[in-house]
CSV table of C-alpha atoms and ligand atoms in Angstrom, one decimal:
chain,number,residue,atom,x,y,z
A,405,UNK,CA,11.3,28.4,-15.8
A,406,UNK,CA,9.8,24.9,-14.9
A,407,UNK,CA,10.8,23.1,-12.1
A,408,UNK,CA,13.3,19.9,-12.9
A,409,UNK,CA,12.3,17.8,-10.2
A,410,UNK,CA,8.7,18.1,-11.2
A,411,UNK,CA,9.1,17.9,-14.8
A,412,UNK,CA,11.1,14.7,-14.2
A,413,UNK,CA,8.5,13.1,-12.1
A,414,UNK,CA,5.7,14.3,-14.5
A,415,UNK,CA,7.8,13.3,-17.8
A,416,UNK,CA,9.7,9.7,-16.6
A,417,UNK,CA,6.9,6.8,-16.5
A,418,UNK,CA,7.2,4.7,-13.9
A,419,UNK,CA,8.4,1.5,-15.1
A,420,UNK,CA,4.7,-0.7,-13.6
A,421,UNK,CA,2.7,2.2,-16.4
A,422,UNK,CA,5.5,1.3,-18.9
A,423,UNK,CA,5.1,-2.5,-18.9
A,424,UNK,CA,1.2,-1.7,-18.3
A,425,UNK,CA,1.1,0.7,-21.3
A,426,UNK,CA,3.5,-2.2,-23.5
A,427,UNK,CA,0.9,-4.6,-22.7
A,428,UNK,CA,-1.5,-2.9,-24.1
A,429,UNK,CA,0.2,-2.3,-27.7
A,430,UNK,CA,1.3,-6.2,-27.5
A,431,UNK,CA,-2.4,-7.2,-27.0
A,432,UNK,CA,-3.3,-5.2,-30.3
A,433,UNK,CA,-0.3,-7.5,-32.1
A,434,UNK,CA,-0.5,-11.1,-30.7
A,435,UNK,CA,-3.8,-10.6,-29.1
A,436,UNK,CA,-5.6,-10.1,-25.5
A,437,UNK,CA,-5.3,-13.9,-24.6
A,438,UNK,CA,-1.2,-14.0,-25.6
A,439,UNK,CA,-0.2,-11.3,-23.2
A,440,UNK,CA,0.3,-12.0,-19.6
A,441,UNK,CA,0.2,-9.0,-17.7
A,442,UNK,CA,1.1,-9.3,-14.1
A,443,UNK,CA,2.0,-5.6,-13.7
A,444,UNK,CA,-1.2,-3.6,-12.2
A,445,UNK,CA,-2.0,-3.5,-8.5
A,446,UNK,CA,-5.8,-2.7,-10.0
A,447,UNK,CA,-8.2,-5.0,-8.1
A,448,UNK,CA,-9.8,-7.3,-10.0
A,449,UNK,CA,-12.7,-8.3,-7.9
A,450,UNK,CA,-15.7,-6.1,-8.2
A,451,UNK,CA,-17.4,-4.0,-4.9
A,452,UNK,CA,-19.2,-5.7,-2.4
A,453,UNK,CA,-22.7,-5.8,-3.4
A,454,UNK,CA,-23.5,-3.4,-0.3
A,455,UNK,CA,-21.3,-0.5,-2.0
A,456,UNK,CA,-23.0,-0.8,-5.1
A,457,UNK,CA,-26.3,-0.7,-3.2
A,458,UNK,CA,-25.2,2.1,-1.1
A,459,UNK,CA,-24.2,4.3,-4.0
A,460,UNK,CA,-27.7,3.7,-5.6
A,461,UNK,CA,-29.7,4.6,-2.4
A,462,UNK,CA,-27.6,7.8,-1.6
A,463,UNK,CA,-28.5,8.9,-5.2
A,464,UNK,CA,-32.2,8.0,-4.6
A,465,UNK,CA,-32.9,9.0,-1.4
A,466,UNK,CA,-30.5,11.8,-0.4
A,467,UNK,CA,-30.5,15.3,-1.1
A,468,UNK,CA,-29.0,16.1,-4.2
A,469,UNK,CA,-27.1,19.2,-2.6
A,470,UNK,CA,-26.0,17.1,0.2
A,471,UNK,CA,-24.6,14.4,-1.8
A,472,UNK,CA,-22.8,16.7,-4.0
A,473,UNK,CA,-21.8,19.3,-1.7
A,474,UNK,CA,-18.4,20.6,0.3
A,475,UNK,CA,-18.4,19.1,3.4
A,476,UNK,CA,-15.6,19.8,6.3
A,477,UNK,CA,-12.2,19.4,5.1
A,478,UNK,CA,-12.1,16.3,7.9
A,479,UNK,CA,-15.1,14.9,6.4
A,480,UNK,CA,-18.7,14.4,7.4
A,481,UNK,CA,-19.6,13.7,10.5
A,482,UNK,CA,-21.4,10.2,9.6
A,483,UNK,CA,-18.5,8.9,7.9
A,484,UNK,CA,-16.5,9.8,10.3
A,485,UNK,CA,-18.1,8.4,13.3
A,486,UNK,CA,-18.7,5.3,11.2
A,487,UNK,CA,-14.6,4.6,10.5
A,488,UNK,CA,-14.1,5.2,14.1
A,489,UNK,CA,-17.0,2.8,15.5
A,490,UNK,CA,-15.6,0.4,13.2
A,491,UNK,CA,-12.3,0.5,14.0
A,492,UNK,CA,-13.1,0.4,17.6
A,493,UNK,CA,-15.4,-2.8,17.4
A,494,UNK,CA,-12.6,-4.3,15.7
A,495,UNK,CA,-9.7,-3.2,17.9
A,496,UNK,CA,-10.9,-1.8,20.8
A,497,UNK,CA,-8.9,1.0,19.7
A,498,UNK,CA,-10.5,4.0,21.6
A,499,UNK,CA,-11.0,6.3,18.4
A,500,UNK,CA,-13.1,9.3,18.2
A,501,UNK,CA,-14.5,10.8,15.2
A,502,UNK,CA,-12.3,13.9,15.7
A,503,UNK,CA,-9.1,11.6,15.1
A,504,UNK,CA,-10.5,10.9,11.6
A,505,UNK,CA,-9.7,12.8,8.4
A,506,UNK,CA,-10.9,11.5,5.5
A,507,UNK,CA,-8.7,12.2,2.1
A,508,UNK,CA,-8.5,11.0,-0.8
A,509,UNK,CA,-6.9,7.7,-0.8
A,510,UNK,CA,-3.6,6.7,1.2
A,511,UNK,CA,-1.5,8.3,-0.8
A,512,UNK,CA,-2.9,11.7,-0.4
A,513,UNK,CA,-2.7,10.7,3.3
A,514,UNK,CA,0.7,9.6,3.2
A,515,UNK,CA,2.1,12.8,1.7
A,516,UNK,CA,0.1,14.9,4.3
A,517,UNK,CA,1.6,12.8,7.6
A,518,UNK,CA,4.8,13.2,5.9
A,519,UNK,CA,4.7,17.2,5.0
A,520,UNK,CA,3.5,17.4,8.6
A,521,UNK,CA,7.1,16.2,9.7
A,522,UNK,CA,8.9,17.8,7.5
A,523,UNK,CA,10.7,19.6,9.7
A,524,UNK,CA,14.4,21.1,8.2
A,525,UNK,CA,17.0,17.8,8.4
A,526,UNK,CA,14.4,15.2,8.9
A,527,UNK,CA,14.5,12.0,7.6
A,528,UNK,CA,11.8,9.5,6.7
A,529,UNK,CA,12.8,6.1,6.4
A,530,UNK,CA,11.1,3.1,4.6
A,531,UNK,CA,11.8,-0.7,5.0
A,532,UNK,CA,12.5,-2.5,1.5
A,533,UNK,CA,10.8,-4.0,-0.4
A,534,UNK,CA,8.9,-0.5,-0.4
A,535,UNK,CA,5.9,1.0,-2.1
A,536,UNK,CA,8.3,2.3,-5.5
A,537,UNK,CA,6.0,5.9,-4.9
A,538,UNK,CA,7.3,6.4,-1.1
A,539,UNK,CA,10.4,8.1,-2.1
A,540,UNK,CA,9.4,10.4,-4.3
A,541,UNK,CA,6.8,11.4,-1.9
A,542,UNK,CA,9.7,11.8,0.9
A,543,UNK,CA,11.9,13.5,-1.3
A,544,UNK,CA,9.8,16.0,-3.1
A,545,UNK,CA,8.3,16.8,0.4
A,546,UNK,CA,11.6,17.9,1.9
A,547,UNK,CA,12.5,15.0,3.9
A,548,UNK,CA,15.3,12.6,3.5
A,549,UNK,CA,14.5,9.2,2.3
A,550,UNK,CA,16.4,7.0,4.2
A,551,UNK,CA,15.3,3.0,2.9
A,552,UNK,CA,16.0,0.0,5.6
A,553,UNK,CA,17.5,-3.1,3.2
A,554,UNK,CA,15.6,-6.1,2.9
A,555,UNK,CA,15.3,-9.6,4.7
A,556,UNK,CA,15.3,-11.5,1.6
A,557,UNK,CA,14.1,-14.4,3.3
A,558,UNK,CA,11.0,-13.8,5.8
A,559,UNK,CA,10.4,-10.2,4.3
A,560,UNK,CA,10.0,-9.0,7.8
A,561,UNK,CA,12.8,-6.4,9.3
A,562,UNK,CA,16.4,-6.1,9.7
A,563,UNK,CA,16.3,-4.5,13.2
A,564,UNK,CA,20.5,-4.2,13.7
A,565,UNK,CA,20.5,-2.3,10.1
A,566,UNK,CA,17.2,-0.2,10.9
A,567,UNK,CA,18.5,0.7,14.2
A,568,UNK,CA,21.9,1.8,12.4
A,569,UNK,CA,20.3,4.1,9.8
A,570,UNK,CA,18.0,6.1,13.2
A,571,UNK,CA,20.0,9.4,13.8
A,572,UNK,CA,18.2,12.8,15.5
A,573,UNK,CA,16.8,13.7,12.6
A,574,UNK,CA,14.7,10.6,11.8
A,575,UNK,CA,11.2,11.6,12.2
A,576,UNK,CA,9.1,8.4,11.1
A,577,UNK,CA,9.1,5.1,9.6
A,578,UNK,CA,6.9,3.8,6.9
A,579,UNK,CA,5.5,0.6,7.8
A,580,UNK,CA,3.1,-0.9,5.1
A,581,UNK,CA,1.7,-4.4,6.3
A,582,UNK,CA,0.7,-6.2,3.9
A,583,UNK,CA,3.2,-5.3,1.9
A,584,UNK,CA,3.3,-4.0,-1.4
A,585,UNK,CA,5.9,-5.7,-3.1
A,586,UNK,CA,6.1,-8.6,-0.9
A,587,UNK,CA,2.9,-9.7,0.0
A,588,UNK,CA,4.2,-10.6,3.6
A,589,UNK,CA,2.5,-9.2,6.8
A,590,UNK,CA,4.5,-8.4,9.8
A,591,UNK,CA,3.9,-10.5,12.7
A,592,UNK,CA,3.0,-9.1,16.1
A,593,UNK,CA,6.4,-10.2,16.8
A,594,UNK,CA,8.3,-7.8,14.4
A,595,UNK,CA,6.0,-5.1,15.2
A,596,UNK,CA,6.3,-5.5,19.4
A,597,UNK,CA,10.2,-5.3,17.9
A,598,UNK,CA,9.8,-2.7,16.5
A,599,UNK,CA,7.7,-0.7,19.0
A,600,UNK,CA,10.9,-1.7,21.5
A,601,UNK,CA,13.2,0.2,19.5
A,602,UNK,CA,11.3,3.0,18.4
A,603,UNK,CA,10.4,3.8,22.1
A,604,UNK,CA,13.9,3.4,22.7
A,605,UNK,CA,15.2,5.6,20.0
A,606,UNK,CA,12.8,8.2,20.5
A,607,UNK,CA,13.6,8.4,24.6
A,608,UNK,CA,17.1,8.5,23.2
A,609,UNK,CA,16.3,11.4,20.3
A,610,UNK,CA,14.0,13.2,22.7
A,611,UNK,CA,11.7,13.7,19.8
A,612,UNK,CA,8.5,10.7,19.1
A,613,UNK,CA,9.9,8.6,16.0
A,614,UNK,CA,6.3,7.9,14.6
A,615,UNK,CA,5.0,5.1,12.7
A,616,UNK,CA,3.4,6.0,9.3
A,617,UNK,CA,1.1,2.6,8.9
A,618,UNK,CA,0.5,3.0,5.0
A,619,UNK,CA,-2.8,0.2,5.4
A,620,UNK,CA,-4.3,0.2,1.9
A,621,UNK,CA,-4.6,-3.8,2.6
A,622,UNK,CA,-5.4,-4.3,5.6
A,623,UNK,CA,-8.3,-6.0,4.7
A,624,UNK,CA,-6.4,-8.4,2.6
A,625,UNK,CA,-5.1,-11.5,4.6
A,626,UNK,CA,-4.9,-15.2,4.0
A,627,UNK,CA,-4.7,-18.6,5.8
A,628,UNK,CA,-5.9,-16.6,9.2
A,629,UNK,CA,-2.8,-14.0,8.9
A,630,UNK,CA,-3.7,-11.6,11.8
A,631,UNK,CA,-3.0,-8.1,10.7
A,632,UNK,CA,-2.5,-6.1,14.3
A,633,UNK,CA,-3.8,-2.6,15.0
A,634,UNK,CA,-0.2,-1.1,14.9
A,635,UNK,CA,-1.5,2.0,17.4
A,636,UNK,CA,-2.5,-0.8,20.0
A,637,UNK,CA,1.0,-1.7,19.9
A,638,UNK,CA,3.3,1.5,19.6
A,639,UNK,CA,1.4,4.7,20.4
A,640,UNK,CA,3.2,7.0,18.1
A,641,UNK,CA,1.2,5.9,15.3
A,642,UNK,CA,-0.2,7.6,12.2
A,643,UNK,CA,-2.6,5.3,9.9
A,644,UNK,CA,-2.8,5.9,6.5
A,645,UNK,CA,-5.9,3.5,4.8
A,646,UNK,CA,-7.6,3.4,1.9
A,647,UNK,CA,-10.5,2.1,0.5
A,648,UNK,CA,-9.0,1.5,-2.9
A,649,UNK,CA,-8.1,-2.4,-2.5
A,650,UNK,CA,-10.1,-3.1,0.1
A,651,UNK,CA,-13.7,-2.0,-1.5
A,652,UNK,CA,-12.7,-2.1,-5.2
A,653,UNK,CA,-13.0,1.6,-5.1
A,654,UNK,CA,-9.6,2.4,-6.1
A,655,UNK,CA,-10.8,5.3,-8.8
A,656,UNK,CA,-13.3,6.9,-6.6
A,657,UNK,CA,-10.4,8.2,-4.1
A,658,UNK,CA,-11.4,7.4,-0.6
A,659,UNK,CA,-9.3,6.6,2.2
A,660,UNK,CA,-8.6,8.7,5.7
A,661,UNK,CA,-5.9,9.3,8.4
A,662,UNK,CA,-6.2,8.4,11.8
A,663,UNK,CA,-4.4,10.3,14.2
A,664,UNK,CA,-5.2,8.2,17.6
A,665,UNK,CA,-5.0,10.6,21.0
A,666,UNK,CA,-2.6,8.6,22.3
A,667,UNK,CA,0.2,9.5,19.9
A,668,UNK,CA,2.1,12.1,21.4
A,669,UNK,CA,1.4,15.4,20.5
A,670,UNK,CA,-1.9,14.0,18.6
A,671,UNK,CA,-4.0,17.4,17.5
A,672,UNK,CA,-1.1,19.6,17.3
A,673,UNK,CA,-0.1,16.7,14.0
A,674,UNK,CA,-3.9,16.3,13.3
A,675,UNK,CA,-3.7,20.2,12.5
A,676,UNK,CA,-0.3,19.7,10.8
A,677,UNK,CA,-1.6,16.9,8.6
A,678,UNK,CA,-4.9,19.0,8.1
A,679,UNK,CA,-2.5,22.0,6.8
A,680,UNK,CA,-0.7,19.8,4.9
A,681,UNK,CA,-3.5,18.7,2.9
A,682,UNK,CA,-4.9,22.3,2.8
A,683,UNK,CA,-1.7,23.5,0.6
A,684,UNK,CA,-1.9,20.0,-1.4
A,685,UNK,CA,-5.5,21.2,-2.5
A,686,UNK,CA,-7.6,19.3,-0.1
A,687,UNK,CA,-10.9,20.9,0.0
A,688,UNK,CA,-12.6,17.7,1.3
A,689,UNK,CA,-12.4,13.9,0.1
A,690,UNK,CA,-15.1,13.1,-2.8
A,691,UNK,CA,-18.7,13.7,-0.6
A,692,UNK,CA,-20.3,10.9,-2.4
A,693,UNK,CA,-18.0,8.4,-1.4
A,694,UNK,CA,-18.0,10.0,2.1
A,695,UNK,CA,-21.5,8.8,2.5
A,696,UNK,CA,-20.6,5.9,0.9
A,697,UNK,CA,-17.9,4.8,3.9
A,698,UNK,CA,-20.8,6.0,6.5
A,699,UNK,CA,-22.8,3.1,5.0
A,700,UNK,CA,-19.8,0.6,4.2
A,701,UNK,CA,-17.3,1.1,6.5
A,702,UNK,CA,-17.7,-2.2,8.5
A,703,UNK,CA,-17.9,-4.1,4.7
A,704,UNK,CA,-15.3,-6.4,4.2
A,705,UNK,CA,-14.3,-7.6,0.9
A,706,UNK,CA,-14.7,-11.8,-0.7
A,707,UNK,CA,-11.0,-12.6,-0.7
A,708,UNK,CA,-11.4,-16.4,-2.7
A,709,UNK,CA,-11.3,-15.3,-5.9
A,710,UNK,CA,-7.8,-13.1,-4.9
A,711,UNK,CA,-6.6,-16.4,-2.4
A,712,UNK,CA,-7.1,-18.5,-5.0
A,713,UNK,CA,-4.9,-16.5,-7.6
A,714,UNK,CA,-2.2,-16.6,-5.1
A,715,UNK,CA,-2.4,-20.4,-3.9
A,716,UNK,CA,-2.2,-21.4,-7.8
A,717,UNK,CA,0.5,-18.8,-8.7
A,718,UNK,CA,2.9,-20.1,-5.7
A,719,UNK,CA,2.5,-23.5,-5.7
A,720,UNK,CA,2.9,-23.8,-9.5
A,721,UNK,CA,6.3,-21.0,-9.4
A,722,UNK,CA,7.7,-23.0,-6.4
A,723,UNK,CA,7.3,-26.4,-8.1
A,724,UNK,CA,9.3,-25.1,-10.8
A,725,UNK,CA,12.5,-23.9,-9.0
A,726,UNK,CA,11.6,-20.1,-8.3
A,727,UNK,CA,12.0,-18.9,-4.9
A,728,UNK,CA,9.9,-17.0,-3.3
A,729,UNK,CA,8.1,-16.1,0.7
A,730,UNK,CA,4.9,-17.3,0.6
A,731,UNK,CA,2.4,-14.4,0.7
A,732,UNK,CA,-0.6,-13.8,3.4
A,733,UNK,CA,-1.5,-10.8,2.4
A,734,UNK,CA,-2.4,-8.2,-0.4
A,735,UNK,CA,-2.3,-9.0,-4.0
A,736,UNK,CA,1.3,-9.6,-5.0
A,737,UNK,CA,4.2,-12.0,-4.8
A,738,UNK,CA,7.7,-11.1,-4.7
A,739,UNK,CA,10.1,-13.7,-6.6
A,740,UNK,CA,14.0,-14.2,-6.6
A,741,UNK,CA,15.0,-13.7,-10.4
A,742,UNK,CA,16.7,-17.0,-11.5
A,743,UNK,CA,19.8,-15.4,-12.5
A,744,UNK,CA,19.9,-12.7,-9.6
A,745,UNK,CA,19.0,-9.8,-12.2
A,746,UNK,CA,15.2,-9.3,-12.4
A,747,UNK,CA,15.6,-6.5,-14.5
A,748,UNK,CA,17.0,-8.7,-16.9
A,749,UNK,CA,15.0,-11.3,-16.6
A,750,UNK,CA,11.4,-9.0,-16.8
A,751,UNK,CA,13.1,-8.3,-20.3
A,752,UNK,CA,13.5,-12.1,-21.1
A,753,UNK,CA,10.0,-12.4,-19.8
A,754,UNK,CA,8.3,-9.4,-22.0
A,755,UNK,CA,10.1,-11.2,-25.1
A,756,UNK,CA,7.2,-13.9,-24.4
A,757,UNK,CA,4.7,-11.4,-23.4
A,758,UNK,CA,4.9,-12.1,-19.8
A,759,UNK,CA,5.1,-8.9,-18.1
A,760,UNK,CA,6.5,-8.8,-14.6
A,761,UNK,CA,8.2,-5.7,-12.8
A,762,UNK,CA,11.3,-5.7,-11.6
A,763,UNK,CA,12.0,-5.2,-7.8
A,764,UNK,CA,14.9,-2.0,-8.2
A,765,UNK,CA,12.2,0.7,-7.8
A,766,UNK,CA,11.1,-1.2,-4.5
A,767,UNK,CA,14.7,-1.6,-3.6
A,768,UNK,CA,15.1,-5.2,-4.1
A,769,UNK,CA,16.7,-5.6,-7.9
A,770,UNK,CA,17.5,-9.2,-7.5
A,771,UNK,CA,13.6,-10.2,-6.9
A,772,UNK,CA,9.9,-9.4,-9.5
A,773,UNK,CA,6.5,-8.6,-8.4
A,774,UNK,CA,3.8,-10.2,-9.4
A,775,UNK,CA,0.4,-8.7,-9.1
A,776,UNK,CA,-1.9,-11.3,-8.6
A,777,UNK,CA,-5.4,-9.4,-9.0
A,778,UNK,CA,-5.5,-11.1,-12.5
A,779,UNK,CA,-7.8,-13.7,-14.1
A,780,UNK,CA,-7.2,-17.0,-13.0
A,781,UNK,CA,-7.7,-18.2,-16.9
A,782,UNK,CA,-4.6,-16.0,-17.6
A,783,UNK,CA,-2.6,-17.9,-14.7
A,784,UNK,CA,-3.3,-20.9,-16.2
A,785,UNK,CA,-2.2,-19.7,-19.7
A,786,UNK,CA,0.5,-17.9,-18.2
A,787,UNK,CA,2.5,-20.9,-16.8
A,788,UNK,CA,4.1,-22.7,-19.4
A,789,UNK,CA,6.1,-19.4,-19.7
A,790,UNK,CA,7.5,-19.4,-16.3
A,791,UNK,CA,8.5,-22.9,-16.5
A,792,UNK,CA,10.7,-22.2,-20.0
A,793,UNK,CA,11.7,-19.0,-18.4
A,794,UNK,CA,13.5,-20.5,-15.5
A,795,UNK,CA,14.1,-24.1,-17.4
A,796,UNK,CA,15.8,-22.0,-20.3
A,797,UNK,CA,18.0,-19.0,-18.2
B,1671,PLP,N1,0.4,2.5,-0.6
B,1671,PLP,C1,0.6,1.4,-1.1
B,1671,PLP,C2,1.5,0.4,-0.5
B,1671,PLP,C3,-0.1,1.0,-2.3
B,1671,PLP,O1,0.1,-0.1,-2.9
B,1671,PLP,C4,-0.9,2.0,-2.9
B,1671,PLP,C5,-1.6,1.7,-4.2
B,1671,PLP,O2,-1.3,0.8,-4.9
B,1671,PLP,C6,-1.1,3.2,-2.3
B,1671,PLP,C7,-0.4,3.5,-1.1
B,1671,PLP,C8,-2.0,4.3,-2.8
B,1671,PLP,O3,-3.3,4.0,-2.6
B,1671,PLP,P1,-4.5,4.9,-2.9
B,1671,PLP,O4,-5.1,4.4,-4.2
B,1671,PLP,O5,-5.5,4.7,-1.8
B,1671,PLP,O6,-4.0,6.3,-3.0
């Protein structure tokens, strides 16, 4: 017998690979240039130069068996040290190498913080508009999925309803700034709010609620948008990053979690996360690229090409009715679907070729993402569409 719940995740597309897939087959009909495919979170910027460089040296100058070879399941010690040195130059965040476990990617991370708290009952919630892949990874890891509704307006948190939906059982929050749907970063503000209430709760529960800081974009933030070191603020915090965004380097699978020795309980959960990702298959994140983040991990990606995207994309949607918070970080934008159904309106829009997803998977139906790690030639070809799309309802 084969599991359901698997053979419905492995079976259903997810509706971002559907329009992505529909794009495709369009493009072989009307043509590359007539179809306007926002749907892909795939960075379009290339490496750094110094990652490139990196790569090539490693091959050239290391030891082949080295370079190819198992190394601890945390990672290697170079890499390692170099995530934390960076992270502490940055932050003054007091990390040691030993809080470090390299995996591959965040999600890979993600799952393993959250199998690490899956205890029986508990409950993982997420605040919308959410990463569309955080419930499945909740759910078919045990845990409840328990999402926080959104604050349509400043995309930051509704504290009265989050604080409503904590019970015992809650064992973490998801916190992904910048957010993926939204493109909106969480001010130090929301987050010191947060911390409050999560301290609170957890005195209250008698158990640490923990953060699970899903970071893939940290790196990515415009007009001066700070993005705080969530574990300088509340303790209880579990970062999951990646360099997939960040370096261009999202199919080489590289990312780590940091489990910071201030979190309560720290190496009893850095165990538990390295368990986790023992009976997910972990042997040890991709040793190439680990040598690659010992070189590159202070590297920070050329944002204009993205920031431009994004300035264009808002200021042209805005002028033509649609609503929408402006975004300061990552690579998407989170419109209000004239009409209130984006579901039906990504259907209008894929009549014309302009594919856009619809917000239900991240728990906001009445608003579309748009990814804007796309070629600002197809912005500018893409715009006459919007503007009948919104003029025409
Ligand atoms: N979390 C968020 C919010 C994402 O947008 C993504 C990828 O798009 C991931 C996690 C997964 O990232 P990775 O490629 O590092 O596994």
């Amino acid at each position: 017998m084969i599991c359901e719940t698997m053979y419905s995740l492995g079976s259903k597309r997810s509706c971002i690979r559907e329009l992505f897939e529909y794009g495709l087959q369009q493009a072989a009909v009307v043509g590359k240039e007539n179809v306007f495919d926002y749907s892909l979170g795939n960075p379009s910027i290339p490496s750094p130069p110094e990652v490139n460089e990196a790569f090539t040296s490693i091959i050239q100058n290391r030891d082949s068996l080295t370079v190819h070879g198992y190394t601890p399941a945390g990672g290697c010690g170079e890499a390692r040290s170099a995530v934390a040195e960076d992270l502490n130059r940055r932050y003054n965040a007091a990390i040691r190498p030993e809080n470090i476990f390299l995996t591959c990617g965040a999600a890979p991370a993600l799952i393993a913080a959250i199998r690490a708290l899956a205890v029986a009952d508990a409950e993982i919630m997420a605040i919308a508009p959410y990463f569309a892949e955080y419930r499945p990874f909740v759910e078919a890891n045990g845990p409840k999925f328990v999402p926080v509704s959104a604050d349509t307006v400043s995309f930051q948190i509704r504290f009265d309803l989050l604080e409503s939906l904590i019970t015992p059982y809650t064992q973490a929050i998801i916190v992904n700034s910048p957010c993926n749907p939204s493109g909106v970063v969480y001010t130090r503000e929301t987050l010191e709010r947060l911390a409050a209430l999560l301290t609170r709760k957890s005195r209250e529960t008698g158990h640490p609620i923990y953060i699970l800081a899903d970071e893939p974009y940290r790196e990515l933030a415009y007009d001066g948008a700070e993005v705080p070191f969530i574990p300088n603020i509340y303790p209880n915090t579990v970062v999951c990053y990646s360099y997939s965004k960040s370096l261009s380097l999202p199919g080489e699978r590289i990312g780590y979690v940091c489990v910071p020795d201030r979190a309560e309980d720290s190496q009893r959960l850095y165990a538990a996360i390295a368990g986790a990702a023992r009976v997910l298959g972990h042997v040890c994140a991709p040793s190439l690229q680990q040598l690659v983040v010992a070189r590159c991990a202070a590297v920070r990606p050329d944002l204009a090409a993205y920031d431009r995207n994004r300035t264009a994309l808002y200021d042209a949607l805005t002028s033509y009715g649609y609503q929408c918070a402006k975004p300061t970080g990552a690579f998407y934008m989170f419109v209000k679907a004239p009409g209130g159904d984006a579901l039906a309106f990504s259907n209008r829009a894929k009549e014309k070729n302009l594919l856009v997803v619809p917000g239900g998977d991240f728990g906001c139906p009445d608003f579309f993402r748009i990814s804007t790690c796309v070629s600002f030639d197809m912005i500018q070809r893409s715009l006459p569409v919007f503007k009948t799309l919104i003029e025409n309802p």
